[in-house]
Amino acid sequence: MSTPLLTIRGLQAYYGTTHALKDIDLDIEAGGMFAILGPSGSGKSTLLRVIAGFEQAAEGTLELDGKDLLSLPANKREVGLMFQSYALFPHMSVAKNIAYGLEAEKLSRGEIKTRVAEAIDMIGLGHLADRRPAQLSGGQRQRVALARSIVKRPKLLLLDEPLSALDRQLRAGMQSELKRLQRETGMTFVIVTHDQEEAMSLADSVALLRDGQIEQLGTPAELYEQPNSRFCAEFIGSSTIVEGKVVPEGVQLTGFGALPLSVPADSQTGDTVLAVIRPEQVRLTEDAGAGGSQLFGTFEGASYLGGAADAEVRVADAVLTVRCAAMPRVAHGVKVGLTLDTADIRVIAA
Amino acid sequence: MSAPSMSKTGSKVLSRIALALLYIFLYVPIIVVIVMSFNSGRSVLRWEGFSLDWYVKAFSPGPLMSGLQVTLIVALASTAIAVVLGTMLAIGVHRYARGPLARSLATLPAFIPDILLGIGILSMFGLAKAAIGLHSVILAHASFEIAIVAAVLLARLGSMEKSLEEASTNLGASGTTTFMRVVLPQLAPAIVAGAALGFTLSLDEFLMAFFTTSTNSQTLPIQIYSMVRFGVTPEVNALAAVMFVVSLGAVLLAQRIVMPLMFRRKP
């Protein structure tokens, strides 16, 4: 395996008096998109600011391409940062904004001109080069902010909540644009976000942060399908978490009966465990008398998703969300049949 | 026309009249001064014909001209000091001050009664056994102008996006480059506005200048005051008219810059 681009070891940092980062170890490989995901207060913003050089680390090491970053001032690190607010200079034109970082490097006028022109072309805003940021739309501003960072060819580009300021229609477009820019430049993009959808759709790998520590690290699919904790299961995607006990034939879920679920390797009969049931792991049979159903529940309503629907079905104390191909035609309070994909349901230690 | 709409029109007319009366109350004295400055006679009450004589007289060498010279020197020098120190003060308070006390103390001198500042500066010079004169007036005026410049700049700094400086740093710029190319251009309109306000207030400041000056460096307001003690002379009218136009220009300039600053939302 090649050496990682960014190596973080034993990183500790304080934000005011809060212990914001507690012993972070993380490797980020060169190329591709990495996401640092976490709720507010998880320490992800502190981590971003420590990498960029705007906050001090109390302990630990931070190496970019084998070079120590913590001893370098913020303006000498080869780490780009796209701010959530974009932070474009309002008194400068698009072209001037993009040229700013190259002028700071004291490159020749000719080279600056060529590289700015390339960058503006890359984001497709050649016709707006002389506009001020205030005259641009949100999506255009974001592209300028990206170009301003990319034109400096940093080894690593940090993106702070890159999609959160955009409305729904723009998000999908910007999502593929980010992927395209990452591919074309070959740079390593690190997205820092609280939005699991943003992280899941963009990144190849995700580090989920909780309370200043890495809760789980993996591909989006791993985090979704094999969460290691209740926190991860609840934070990523939707799920219903049902408590149960390990029995010889699988798991005895409260109100569900015994189900043939695979349990964590270190668990023993009698241990309390949690089953993470995702909406697509449950199938609903409207006619409870049709037979073949594993268990029964009470229909409590459904919401239409466009092309699919999520039904709410109560089984004992739990309310399962069930993904249906079409809106179920069942009245509220009616008994329905349920079948679980027992092979896919993840069971974690309580 | 129905009754309610009639009374509505009526009250509209009434408020217009009230507004007009208010403006008359505010500006009639100034208009009288300006009109009488063109009077050919010596009387300040009776119009005797149009003439520019008093302007010629006001601007020929004499106490008024020496006063104007002192006033302009004081206003320019104190504004220059205030722009530099007020900007430094505002940035320092904005960056490093914890809590509202430092912030209030930075802008308070703009609101302290002039007489207090005047006496204070006079006694300070007395304590230090230093001579008073042009320099003490300049310092006295600078003291409240610093607070004015700082107040305007603090308002601007409060609405300025903090990440702009960080973005500049992230793009490889040094602290000096960031200040010159990002912070200063953002502050420039506020600095001009603060300077214009300070300059205008210094032009006609009387109390502090009266307390802190010596007999050979009397500012224009003091010269005028000593002249009108024996009755208003028409050349004072002429000079006052010129000063009014200059002040109005400075205030309009400041307003054009300050108002958008105060009411503009963050981008």
Coordinates of C-alpha atoms in Angstrom, one line a residue:
Chain A
M1 CA 0.0 0.0 0.0
S2 CA 1.3 3.5 -0.9
T3 CA 2.0 6.0 1.8
P4 CA -1.1 8.1 2.6
L5 CA -1.1 11.8 1.5
L6 CA -2.3 13.0 4.9
T7 CA -1.3 11.3 8.1
I8 CA -2.8 12.3 11.4
R9 CA -1.5 10.7 14.6
G10 CA -2.7 11.3 18.2
L11 CA -4.2 14.7 17.3
Q12 CA -5.6 16.6 20.2
A13 CA -7.1 20.0 20.1
Y14 CA -9.1 22.4 22.2
Y15 CA -11.7 24.8 21.1
G16 CA -11.9 27.3 23.8
T17 CA -12.2 25.1 26.9
T18 CA -13.9 22.2 25.1
H19 CA -11.7 19.2 24.3
A20 CA -12.7 19.2 20.6
L21 CA -10.4 16.5 19.2
K22 CA -9.5 13.5 21.3
D23 CA -6.7 11.5 19.9
I24 CA -7.5 11.4 16.2
D25 CA -5.6 8.9 14.0
L26 CA -6.5 9.1 10.4
D27 CA -4.9 8.3 7.0
I28 CA -6.2 10.0 3.9
E29 CA -5.0 8.4 0.6
A30 CA -4.0 10.5 -2.4
G31 CA -6.7 11.1 -5.0
G32 CA -10.4 10.6 -4.6
M33 CA -12.9 12.2 -2.3
F34 CA -12.8 11.7 1.5
A35 CA -15.5 12.9 3.8
I36 CA -15.2 13.9 7.4
L37 CA -18.7 13.6 8.7
G38 CA -20.2 14.4 12.0
P39 CA -23.0 16.3 13.8
S40 CA -22.3 19.8 15.1
G41 CA -20.0 19.7 18.1
S42 CA -18.3 16.5 16.9
G43 CA -15.1 18.3 16.3
K44 CA -15.1 18.2 12.5
S45 CA -14.8 22.0 12.1
T46 CA -11.9 22.0 14.5
L47 CA -10.2 19.2 12.6
L48 CA -10.7 21.2 9.3
R49 CA -9.3 24.3 10.9
V50 CA -6.3 22.5 12.4
I51 CA -5.4 21.0 9.0
A52 CA -5.8 24.5 7.4
G53 CA -3.7 26.0 10.2
F54 CA -6.3 28.3 11.7
E55 CA -6.4 26.4 15.0
Q56 CA -3.6 25.0 17.0
A57 CA -3.2 21.4 17.9
A58 CA -2.4 20.6 21.5
E59 CA -0.7 17.3 20.8
G60 CA -0.1 14.9 17.9
T61 CA 1.3 15.0 14.4
L62 CA 0.0 16.1 11.0
E63 CA 1.9 15.2 7.9
L64 CA 1.2 16.1 4.3
D65 CA 3.2 14.0 1.9
G66 CA 5.7 13.2 4.6
K67 CA 6.1 16.9 5.5
D68 CA 5.2 18.2 9.0
L69 CA 2.3 20.6 8.7
L70 CA 1.9 21.7 12.3
S71 CA 5.1 23.7 12.3
L72 CA 4.1 25.6 9.1
P73 CA 2.0 28.8 9.3
A74 CA -1.4 28.7 7.6
N75 CA -0.2 30.6 4.5
K76 CA 2.7 28.1 3.9
R77 CA 0.7 24.9 3.9
E78 CA -0.2 23.4 0.5
V79 CA -3.7 22.8 1.7
G80 CA -6.6 24.6 -0.1
L81 CA -9.8 25.5 1.6
M82 CA -13.2 26.3 0.1
F83 CA -15.1 28.1 2.7
Q84 CA -18.8 27.4 3.4
S85 CA -19.5 31.0 2.7
Y86 CA -17.1 30.9 -0.2
A87 CA -15.3 34.0 1.2
L88 CA -14.9 35.6 -2.2
F89 CA -13.3 39.1 -2.1
P90 CA -16.2 41.4 -2.8
H91 CA -14.1 44.2 -4.2
M92 CA -12.4 42.0 -6.8
S93 CA -13.6 40.6 -10.1
V94 CA -13.9 36.9 -10.7
A95 CA -10.5 36.9 -12.5
K96 CA -8.9 38.9 -9.7
N97 CA -10.2 36.6 -7.1
I98 CA -8.8 33.6 -8.9
A99 CA -5.5 35.3 -9.6
Y100 CA -5.0 36.3 -5.9
G101 CA -3.4 33.1 -4.7
L102 CA -1.0 33.0 -7.7
E103 CA 0.0 36.6 -7.1
A104 CA 0.8 35.7 -3.5
E105 CA 3.1 33.0 -4.9
K106 CA 4.8 35.8 -6.9
L107 CA 4.4 33.9 -10.2
S108 CA 5.1 35.8 -13.5
R109 CA 2.3 37.8 -15.0
G110 CA 2.2 35.6 -18.0
E111 CA 1.9 32.4 -16.0
I112 CA -0.8 33.9 -13.8
K113 CA -2.8 35.0 -16.9
T114 CA -2.6 31.5 -18.5
R115 CA -3.5 29.7 -15.3
V116 CA -6.4 32.0 -14.4
A117 CA -7.8 31.6 -18.0
E118 CA -7.5 27.8 -17.7
A119 CA -9.3 27.8 -14.3
I120 CA -12.1 30.1 -15.5
D121 CA -12.6 27.8 -18.5
M122 CA -12.6 24.7 -16.3
I123 CA -15.6 26.1 -14.3
G124 CA -17.3 27.4 -17.5
L125 CA -17.5 31.0 -16.4
G126 CA -15.3 32.6 -19.1
H127 CA -18.0 35.2 -19.9
L128 CA -18.2 36.3 -16.3
A129 CA -14.5 37.0 -15.6
D130 CA -15.0 40.7 -15.1
R131 CA -18.0 40.4 -12.8
R132 CA -17.9 41.1 -9.1
P133 CA -19.0 38.3 -6.7
A134 CA -22.2 40.2 -5.8
Q135 CA -23.3 39.9 -9.4
L136 CA -23.1 36.1 -9.5
S137 CA -25.6 33.4 -8.4
G138 CA -24.9 31.1 -5.5
G139 CA -23.8 28.3 -7.8
Q140 CA -21.5 30.6 -9.8
R141 CA -19.9 31.9 -6.6
Q142 CA -19.2 28.4 -5.5
R143 CA -17.5 27.6 -8.8
V144 CA -15.4 30.7 -8.5
A145 CA -14.4 29.7 -4.9
L146 CA -13.4 26.3 -6.2
A147 CA -11.4 27.7 -9.1
R148 CA -9.6 30.1 -6.7
S149 CA -8.5 27.1 -4.6
I150 CA -7.8 24.7 -7.5
V151 CA -5.7 27.2 -9.5
K152 CA -3.0 27.0 -6.8
R153 CA -2.8 23.2 -7.3
P154 CA -2.8 22.4 -3.6
K155 CA -2.0 18.8 -2.7
L156 CA -5.2 18.7 -0.6
L157 CA -8.4 20.6 -1.0
L158 CA -10.6 21.0 2.0
L159 CA -14.3 21.7 1.3
D160 CA -16.4 23.0 4.1
E161 CA -20.1 21.9 3.6
P162 CA -19.8 22.3 -0.1
L163 CA -23.4 21.7 -1.0
S164 CA -25.3 23.0 2.1
A165 CA -25.7 26.5 0.8
L166 CA -27.2 25.4 -2.5
D167 CA -30.9 24.7 -3.1
R168 CA -32.0 21.2 -4.0
Q169 CA -31.9 21.6 -7.8
L170 CA -28.4 23.0 -7.8
R171 CA -27.1 20.4 -5.5
A172 CA -27.2 17.5 -8.0
G173 CA -25.4 19.6 -10.6
M174 CA -22.7 20.7 -8.2
Q175 CA -22.3 17.2 -7.0
S176 CA -21.3 15.9 -10.4
E177 CA -19.3 19.0 -11.1
L178 CA -17.2 18.4 -7.9
K179 CA -16.6 14.8 -8.9
R180 CA -15.6 15.9 -12.4
L181 CA -13.2 18.6 -11.1
Q182 CA -11.7 16.0 -8.7
R183 CA -11.2 13.5 -11.5
E184 CA -9.7 16.1 -13.9
T185 CA -7.3 17.7 -11.4
G186 CA -6.4 14.4 -9.7
M187 CA -6.3 16.4 -6.4
T188 CA -7.4 15.0 -3.1
F189 CA -10.7 16.5 -2.0
V190 CA -11.6 16.3 1.7
I191 CA -15.3 17.2 2.4
V192 CA -16.2 18.3 5.9
T193 CA -19.9 18.1 6.5
H194 CA -22.7 17.4 8.9
D195 CA -24.9 16.2 6.1
Q196 CA -24.7 12.5 5.7
E197 CA -26.4 12.6 2.2
E198 CA -23.7 15.0 1.1
A199 CA -20.9 12.7 2.4
M200 CA -22.4 9.5 1.1
S201 CA -23.1 10.8 -2.4
L202 CA -19.7 12.4 -2.9
A203 CA -17.1 10.5 -1.0
D204 CA -15.2 7.3 -1.6
S205 CA -14.4 7.0 2.1
V206 CA -16.0 8.5 5.2
A207 CA -14.7 9.1 8.7
L208 CA -17.6 9.5 11.0
L209 CA -16.8 11.8 14.0
R210 CA -18.5 11.8 17.3
D211 CA -17.5 13.8 20.3
G212 CA -13.9 14.5 19.1
Q213 CA -13.2 10.9 18.1
I214 CA -13.5 8.8 15.0
E215 CA -16.6 6.6 15.5
Q216 CA -16.3 4.6 12.3
L217 CA -14.2 4.7 9.1
G218 CA -15.2 3.1 5.9
T219 CA -16.8 3.4 2.5
P220 CA -20.3 4.9 2.4
A221 CA -21.7 1.3 1.8
E222 CA -19.9 -0.1 4.8
L223 CA -21.1 2.7 7.1
Y224 CA -24.7 2.1 5.9
E225 CA -24.7 -1.6 5.8
Q226 CA -22.4 -2.5 8.7
P227 CA -22.6 0.3 11.3
N228 CA -20.6 -0.6 14.4
S229 CA -22.6 1.5 16.8
R230 CA -26.1 2.8 17.5
F231 CA -24.8 6.3 16.8
C232 CA -23.5 5.3 13.3
A233 CA -26.7 3.4 12.5
E234 CA -28.9 6.4 13.5
F235 CA -26.7 9.1 11.9
I236 CA -26.4 7.4 8.5
G237 CA -29.6 6.7 6.6
S238 CA -32.9 5.9 8.3
S239 CA -33.4 2.8 10.4
T240 CA -35.5 1.4 13.2
I241 CA -33.4 0.1 16.1
V242 CA -34.9 -2.8 18.0
E243 CA -33.5 -4.3 21.2
G244 CA -33.2 -8.0 21.6
K245 CA -31.3 -10.9 23.3
V246 CA -28.9 -13.3 21.8
V247 CA -30.5 -16.8 21.7
P248 CA -29.0 -20.1 20.2
E249 CA -31.0 -19.7 17.0
G250 CA -30.2 -16.0 16.5
V251 CA -31.8 -13.0 18.2
Q252 CA -34.9 -12.8 20.2
L253 CA -36.2 -9.3 19.4
T254 CA -38.7 -7.8 21.8
G255 CA -42.1 -8.3 20.3
F256 CA -40.8 -9.9 17.1
G257 CA -39.9 -13.4 18.3
A258 CA -36.7 -15.2 17.5
L259 CA -35.1 -14.3 14.1
P260 CA -32.1 -16.0 12.4
L261 CA -29.9 -12.9 12.5
S262 CA -26.1 -13.1 12.6
V263 CA -24.8 -11.7 15.8
P264 CA -21.5 -9.9 16.6
A265 CA -18.6 -12.4 16.9
D266 CA -17.9 -11.7 20.5
S267 CA -21.4 -11.9 21.8
Q268 CA -22.8 -14.8 23.9
T269 CA -26.2 -16.2 24.5
G270 CA -28.1 -13.9 26.8
D271 CA -26.3 -10.7 25.7
T272 CA -28.5 -7.7 25.0
V273 CA -28.0 -6.6 21.3
L274 CA -29.6 -4.1 18.9
A275 CA -30.9 -4.9 15.4
V276 CA -30.6 -2.1 12.9
I277 CA -33.5 -2.6 10.5
R278 CA -33.4 -0.4 7.3
P279 CA -36.6 0.4 5.4
E280 CA -35.6 -1.7 2.3
Q281 CA -34.9 -4.8 4.5
V282 CA -38.6 -5.1 5.3
R283 CA -41.4 -6.2 2.9
L284 CA -45.0 -5.4 3.5
T285 CA -47.9 -7.7 2.7
E286 CA -51.2 -5.8 2.6
D287 CA -53.3 -8.9 3.1
A288 CA -52.3 -10.2 6.5
G289 CA -54.1 -13.5 5.9
A290 CA -52.2 -14.3 2.7
G291 CA -49.7 -16.4 4.6
G292 CA -45.9 -16.4 4.2
S293 CA -45.4 -13.4 6.5
Q294 CA -42.9 -13.7 9.2
L295 CA -44.6 -11.3 11.6
F296 CA -47.6 -9.0 11.8
G297 CA -47.9 -5.3 12.6
T298 CA -50.4 -2.5 12.6
F299 CA -50.3 0.0 9.7
E300 CA -49.9 3.5 11.0
G301 CA -49.7 5.5 7.7
A302 CA -47.3 6.1 4.8
S303 CA -45.6 9.0 3.0
Y304 CA -45.1 9.1 -0.7
L305 CA -41.6 9.5 -2.0
G306 CA -42.2 9.6 -5.7
G307 CA -41.7 6.2 -7.3
A308 CA -41.7 4.6 -3.8
A309 CA -43.4 5.1 -0.4
D310 CA -42.4 4.6 3.2
A311 CA -45.0 3.0 5.4
E312 CA -44.9 3.1 9.2
V313 CA -45.9 -0.2 10.8
R314 CA -46.0 -0.8 14.5
V315 CA -44.7 -4.1 15.9
A316 CA -45.0 -4.2 19.7
D317 CA -43.2 -1.1 20.9
A318 CA -41.2 -0.5 17.7
V319 CA -42.4 1.4 14.6
L320 CA -40.7 0.0 11.5
T321 CA -40.3 2.1 8.4
V322 CA -41.0 -0.1 5.4
R323 CA -40.0 0.9 1.8
C324 CA -42.8 0.0 -0.6
A325 CA -42.8 0.1 -4.4
A326 CA -46.1 1.9 -4.4
M327 CA -48.3 3.7 -1.9
P328 CA -49.9 0.9 0.2
R329 CA -53.7 0.9 0.0
V330 CA -54.4 0.0 3.6
A331 CA -56.4 1.9 6.2
H332 CA -54.9 3.2 9.4
G333 CA -54.9 0.6 12.2
V334 CA -55.2 -2.4 9.9
K335 CA -53.1 -5.5 10.5
V336 CA -50.5 -6.2 7.8
G337 CA -47.9 -8.9 7.3
L338 CA -44.1 -8.2 7.3
T339 CA -41.1 -10.2 6.0
L340 CA -37.6 -9.3 7.0
D341 CA -34.4 -9.8 5.0
T342 CA -32.8 -11.5 7.9
A343 CA -29.5 -12.1 6.1
D344 CA -28.9 -8.4 5.7
I345 CA -30.0 -7.0 9.0
R346 CA -27.1 -5.7 11.1
V347 CA -26.9 -6.7 14.8
I348 CA -24.7 -4.6 17.1
A349 CA -23.8 -4.8 20.7
A350 CA -26.1 -2.7 22.9
Chain B
M1 CA -65.4 61.8 -3.1
S2 CA -66.4 59.9 0.1
A3 CA -65.8 61.4 3.5
P4 CA -63.1 59.1 4.8
S5 CA -60.9 59.7 1.7
M6 CA -61.4 63.4 2.1
S7 CA -60.2 63.4 5.7
K8 CA -57.3 61.2 4.6
T9 CA -56.3 63.8 2.0
G10 CA -56.7 66.4 4.7
S11 CA -54.4 64.8 7.1
K12 CA -51.9 64.2 4.4
V13 CA -51.9 67.9 3.6
L14 CA -51.6 68.8 7.3
S15 CA -48.5 66.5 7.7
R16 CA -46.9 68.0 4.6
I17 CA -47.4 71.5 6.1
A18 CA -46.0 70.3 9.4
L19 CA -43.0 68.9 7.7
A20 CA -42.4 72.1 5.7
L21 CA -42.6 74.2 8.9
L22 CA -40.0 71.9 10.5
Y23 CA -37.6 72.4 7.6
I24 CA -38.3 76.2 7.7
F25 CA -37.5 76.2 11.4
L26 CA -34.2 74.2 10.7
Y27 CA -33.0 76.2 7.8
V28 CA -34.3 79.7 7.9
P29 CA -31.5 81.0 10.1
I30 CA -28.9 79.6 7.7
I31 CA -30.7 81.0 4.7
V32 CA -30.9 84.5 6.4
V33 CA -27.1 84.3 7.0
I34 CA -26.4 83.3 3.4
V35 CA -28.8 86.0 1.9
M36 CA -27.4 88.7 4.2
S37 CA -23.9 87.8 3.2
F38 CA -24.7 89.3 -0.2
N39 CA -26.1 92.5 1.2
S40 CA -24.2 95.6 0.1
G41 CA -25.0 97.5 3.3
R42 CA -23.6 97.1 6.8
S43 CA -26.9 96.4 8.4
V44 CA -27.7 92.8 9.2
L45 CA -31.5 93.6 9.2
R46 CA -32.1 95.7 6.1
W47 CA -31.5 94.6 2.5
E48 CA -29.6 97.4 0.6
G49 CA -28.7 95.6 -2.6
F50 CA -26.6 92.8 -4.0
S51 CA -22.8 92.8 -3.5
L52 CA -19.9 90.4 -3.1
D53 CA -17.9 93.0 -1.1
W54 CA -18.2 91.1 2.2
Y55 CA -16.8 88.0 0.5
V56 CA -13.8 90.0 -0.7
K57 CA -13.4 91.5 2.8
A58 CA -13.8 88.2 4.5
F59 CA -11.1 86.6 2.4
S60 CA -8.6 89.5 2.6
P61 CA -5.9 89.2 5.2
G62 CA -7.1 89.8 8.8
P63 CA -8.2 87.9 11.9
L64 CA -10.8 85.9 10.0
M65 CA -8.3 84.6 7.4
S66 CA -5.7 83.7 10.1
G67 CA -8.5 82.0 12.0
L68 CA -9.5 80.0 8.9
Q69 CA -5.8 79.0 8.4
V70 CA -5.5 77.8 11.9
T71 CA -8.8 75.9 11.7
L72 CA -7.8 74.2 8.4
I73 CA -4.5 73.2 9.9
V74 CA -6.2 71.9 13.0
A75 CA -8.8 70.0 11.1
L76 CA -6.4 68.4 8.6
A77 CA -3.8 67.5 11.1
S78 CA -6.3 66.1 13.7
T79 CA -8.1 64.2 11.0
A80 CA -4.9 62.7 9.7
I81 CA -4.0 61.6 13.3
A82 CA -7.5 60.3 13.9
V83 CA -7.6 58.2 10.7
V84 CA -4.4 56.4 11.6
L85 CA -4.9 55.9 15.3
G86 CA -8.7 55.4 15.0
T87 CA -8.2 52.6 12.4
M88 CA -5.6 50.9 14.6
L89 CA -7.9 51.3 17.6
A90 CA -10.9 49.8 15.9
I91 CA -8.9 46.8 14.5
G92 CA -7.3 46.2 17.8
V93 CA -10.6 46.3 19.7
H94 CA -12.3 44.2 17.1
R95 CA -9.5 41.5 17.2
Y96 CA -8.5 41.4 20.8
A97 CA -11.0 43.1 23.1
R98 CA -13.0 40.7 25.3
G99 CA -16.3 42.0 26.5
P100 CA -18.1 45.3 25.8
L101 CA -16.0 47.6 28.1
A102 CA -13.1 48.1 25.8
R103 CA -15.5 48.7 22.9
S104 CA -17.4 51.3 24.8
L105 CA -14.2 53.1 26.0
A106 CA -13.0 53.2 22.4
T107 CA -16.0 55.2 21.2
L108 CA -16.9 57.1 24.4
P109 CA -14.9 60.3 23.7
A110 CA -17.1 61.0 20.8
F111 CA -20.0 61.4 23.2
I112 CA -18.3 62.9 26.3
P113 CA -19.3 66.7 26.6
D114 CA -16.6 68.7 24.9
I115 CA -16.2 70.9 27.9
L116 CA -15.1 68.0 29.9
L117 CA -12.5 66.9 27.3
G118 CA -11.4 70.5 26.9
I119 CA -10.8 71.1 30.6
G120 CA -9.2 67.7 30.9
I121 CA -6.7 68.3 28.2
L122 CA -6.0 71.8 29.5
S123 CA -5.2 70.4 33.0
M124 CA -3.1 67.6 31.5
F125 CA -0.9 70.2 29.8
G126 CA -0.9 72.2 33.0
L127 CA 0.2 69.2 35.0
A128 CA 2.9 68.4 32.5
K129 CA 3.9 72.1 32.5
A130 CA 3.7 72.0 28.7
A131 CA 2.9 75.1 26.6
I132 CA -0.5 75.1 24.9
G133 CA -1.0 76.3 21.4
L134 CA -1.7 74.8 17.9
H135 CA -0.4 71.4 19.0
S136 CA -2.8 71.1 22.0
V137 CA -5.8 72.0 19.9
I138 CA -4.8 69.4 17.3
L139 CA -4.4 66.8 20.1
A140 CA -7.8 67.8 21.6
H141 CA -9.6 67.5 18.3
A142 CA -7.8 64.3 17.5
S143 CA -9.0 62.8 20.8
F144 CA -12.7 62.9 19.8
E145 CA -12.1 62.3 16.1
I146 CA -10.2 59.0 16.9
A147 CA -13.4 57.9 18.7
I148 CA -15.6 58.9 15.8
V149 CA -13.4 57.1 13.3
A150 CA -13.2 54.0 15.6
A151 CA -17.0 54.0 16.0
V152 CA -17.7 54.0 12.3
L153 CA -15.0 51.4 11.6
L154 CA -16.2 49.1 14.4
A155 CA -19.6 49.1 12.8
R156 CA -18.0 48.1 9.5
L157 CA -15.7 45.5 11.0
G158 CA -18.7 43.9 12.8
S159 CA -20.4 43.3 9.4
M160 CA -17.3 42.2 7.6
E161 CA -17.0 38.5 7.0
K162 CA -14.2 37.0 9.1
S163 CA -13.4 34.3 6.6
L164 CA -12.2 36.8 4.0
E165 CA -9.0 37.2 6.0
E166 CA -8.7 33.5 6.5
A167 CA -9.3 32.9 2.7
S168 CA -6.5 35.3 1.9
T169 CA -4.2 33.5 4.3
N170 CA -5.2 30.2 2.9
L171 CA -4.3 31.4 -0.6
G172 CA -0.8 32.1 0.6
A173 CA -0.9 35.8 1.4
S174 CA 1.2 37.2 4.3
G175 CA -0.4 39.2 7.1
T176 CA 0.7 42.5 5.5
T177 CA -0.7 41.5 2.1
T178 CA -3.9 40.4 3.7
F179 CA -4.2 43.7 5.4
M180 CA -3.4 45.8 2.4
R181 CA -5.3 43.9 -0.2
V182 CA -8.3 42.6 1.7
V183 CA -8.9 44.3 5.0
L184 CA -8.1 47.9 4.0
P185 CA -10.2 47.9 0.8
Q186 CA -13.1 46.6 2.8
L187 CA -12.6 49.4 5.4
A188 CA -11.8 52.2 3.0
P189 CA -15.3 53.6 2.6
A190 CA -15.7 53.6 6.4
I191 CA -12.4 55.3 6.9
V192 CA -13.3 58.0 4.4
A193 CA -16.7 58.5 6.1
G194 CA -15.2 58.6 9.6
A195 CA -12.6 61.1 8.3
A196 CA -15.2 63.3 6.7
L197 CA -17.3 63.3 9.9
G198 CA -14.3 64.1 12.1
F199 CA -13.1 66.9 9.7
T200 CA -16.5 68.6 9.7
L201 CA -16.8 68.5 13.5
S202 CA -13.3 69.9 13.9
L203 CA -14.1 72.8 11.5
D204 CA -16.6 74.4 13.8
E205 CA -15.5 73.0 17.2
F206 CA -15.4 75.9 19.6
L207 CA -15.3 74.7 23.3
M208 CA -12.3 72.5 23.2
A209 CA -10.3 74.9 21.0
F210 CA -11.2 77.7 23.3
F211 CA -9.8 75.8 26.3
T212 CA -6.7 74.5 24.7
T213 CA -5.4 77.2 22.5
S214 CA -3.1 80.2 23.0
T215 CA -3.8 83.7 21.8
N216 CA -1.7 83.4 18.7
S217 CA -3.3 80.3 17.3
Q218 CA -7.1 81.1 17.5
T219 CA -9.3 79.0 15.4
L220 CA -12.0 80.5 13.1
P221 CA -15.0 79.9 15.5
I222 CA -13.0 81.6 18.3
Q223 CA -12.2 84.6 16.0
I224 CA -15.8 84.9 14.9
Y225 CA -16.9 84.7 18.5
S226 CA -14.6 87.5 19.5
M227 CA -15.8 89.6 16.5
V228 CA -19.6 89.2 17.1
R229 CA -19.3 90.1 20.7
F230 CA -19.5 93.7 19.3
G231 CA -22.3 92.8 16.9
V232 CA -22.5 90.6 13.8
T233 CA -20.5 91.9 10.9
P234 CA -21.5 91.0 7.3
E235 CA -18.1 89.4 6.5
V236 CA -18.8 86.9 9.2
N237 CA -22.0 86.0 7.3
A238 CA -19.9 85.6 4.1
L239 CA -17.5 83.3 5.8
A240 CA -20.2 81.4 7.6
A241 CA -21.9 80.8 4.2
V242 CA -18.7 79.4 2.7
M243 CA -18.2 77.2 5.8
F244 CA -21.8 76.0 5.5
V245 CA -21.3 74.9 1.9
V246 CA -18.0 73.1 2.8
S247 CA -19.6 71.3 5.8
L248 CA -22.7 70.4 3.8
G249 CA -20.4 68.9 1.1
A250 CA -18.4 66.9 3.7
V251 CA -21.6 65.6 5.4
L252 CA -23.2 64.7 2.1
L253 CA -20.1 62.8 1.1
A254 CA -20.0 61.0 4.5
Q255 CA -23.7 60.2 4.3
R256 CA -23.4 58.7 0.8
I257 CA -20.7 56.4 2.1
V258 CA -21.9 55.8 5.7
M259 CA -25.6 55.2 5.1
P260 CA -25.1 52.3 2.7
L261 CA -22.5 50.9 5.1
M262 CA -24.8 51.0 8.0
F263 CA -27.8 49.5 6.3
R264 CA -26.2 47.1 3.9
R265 CA -26.9 43.5 4.7
K266 CA -24.0 41.0 4.6
P267 CA -23.6 39.6 1.1

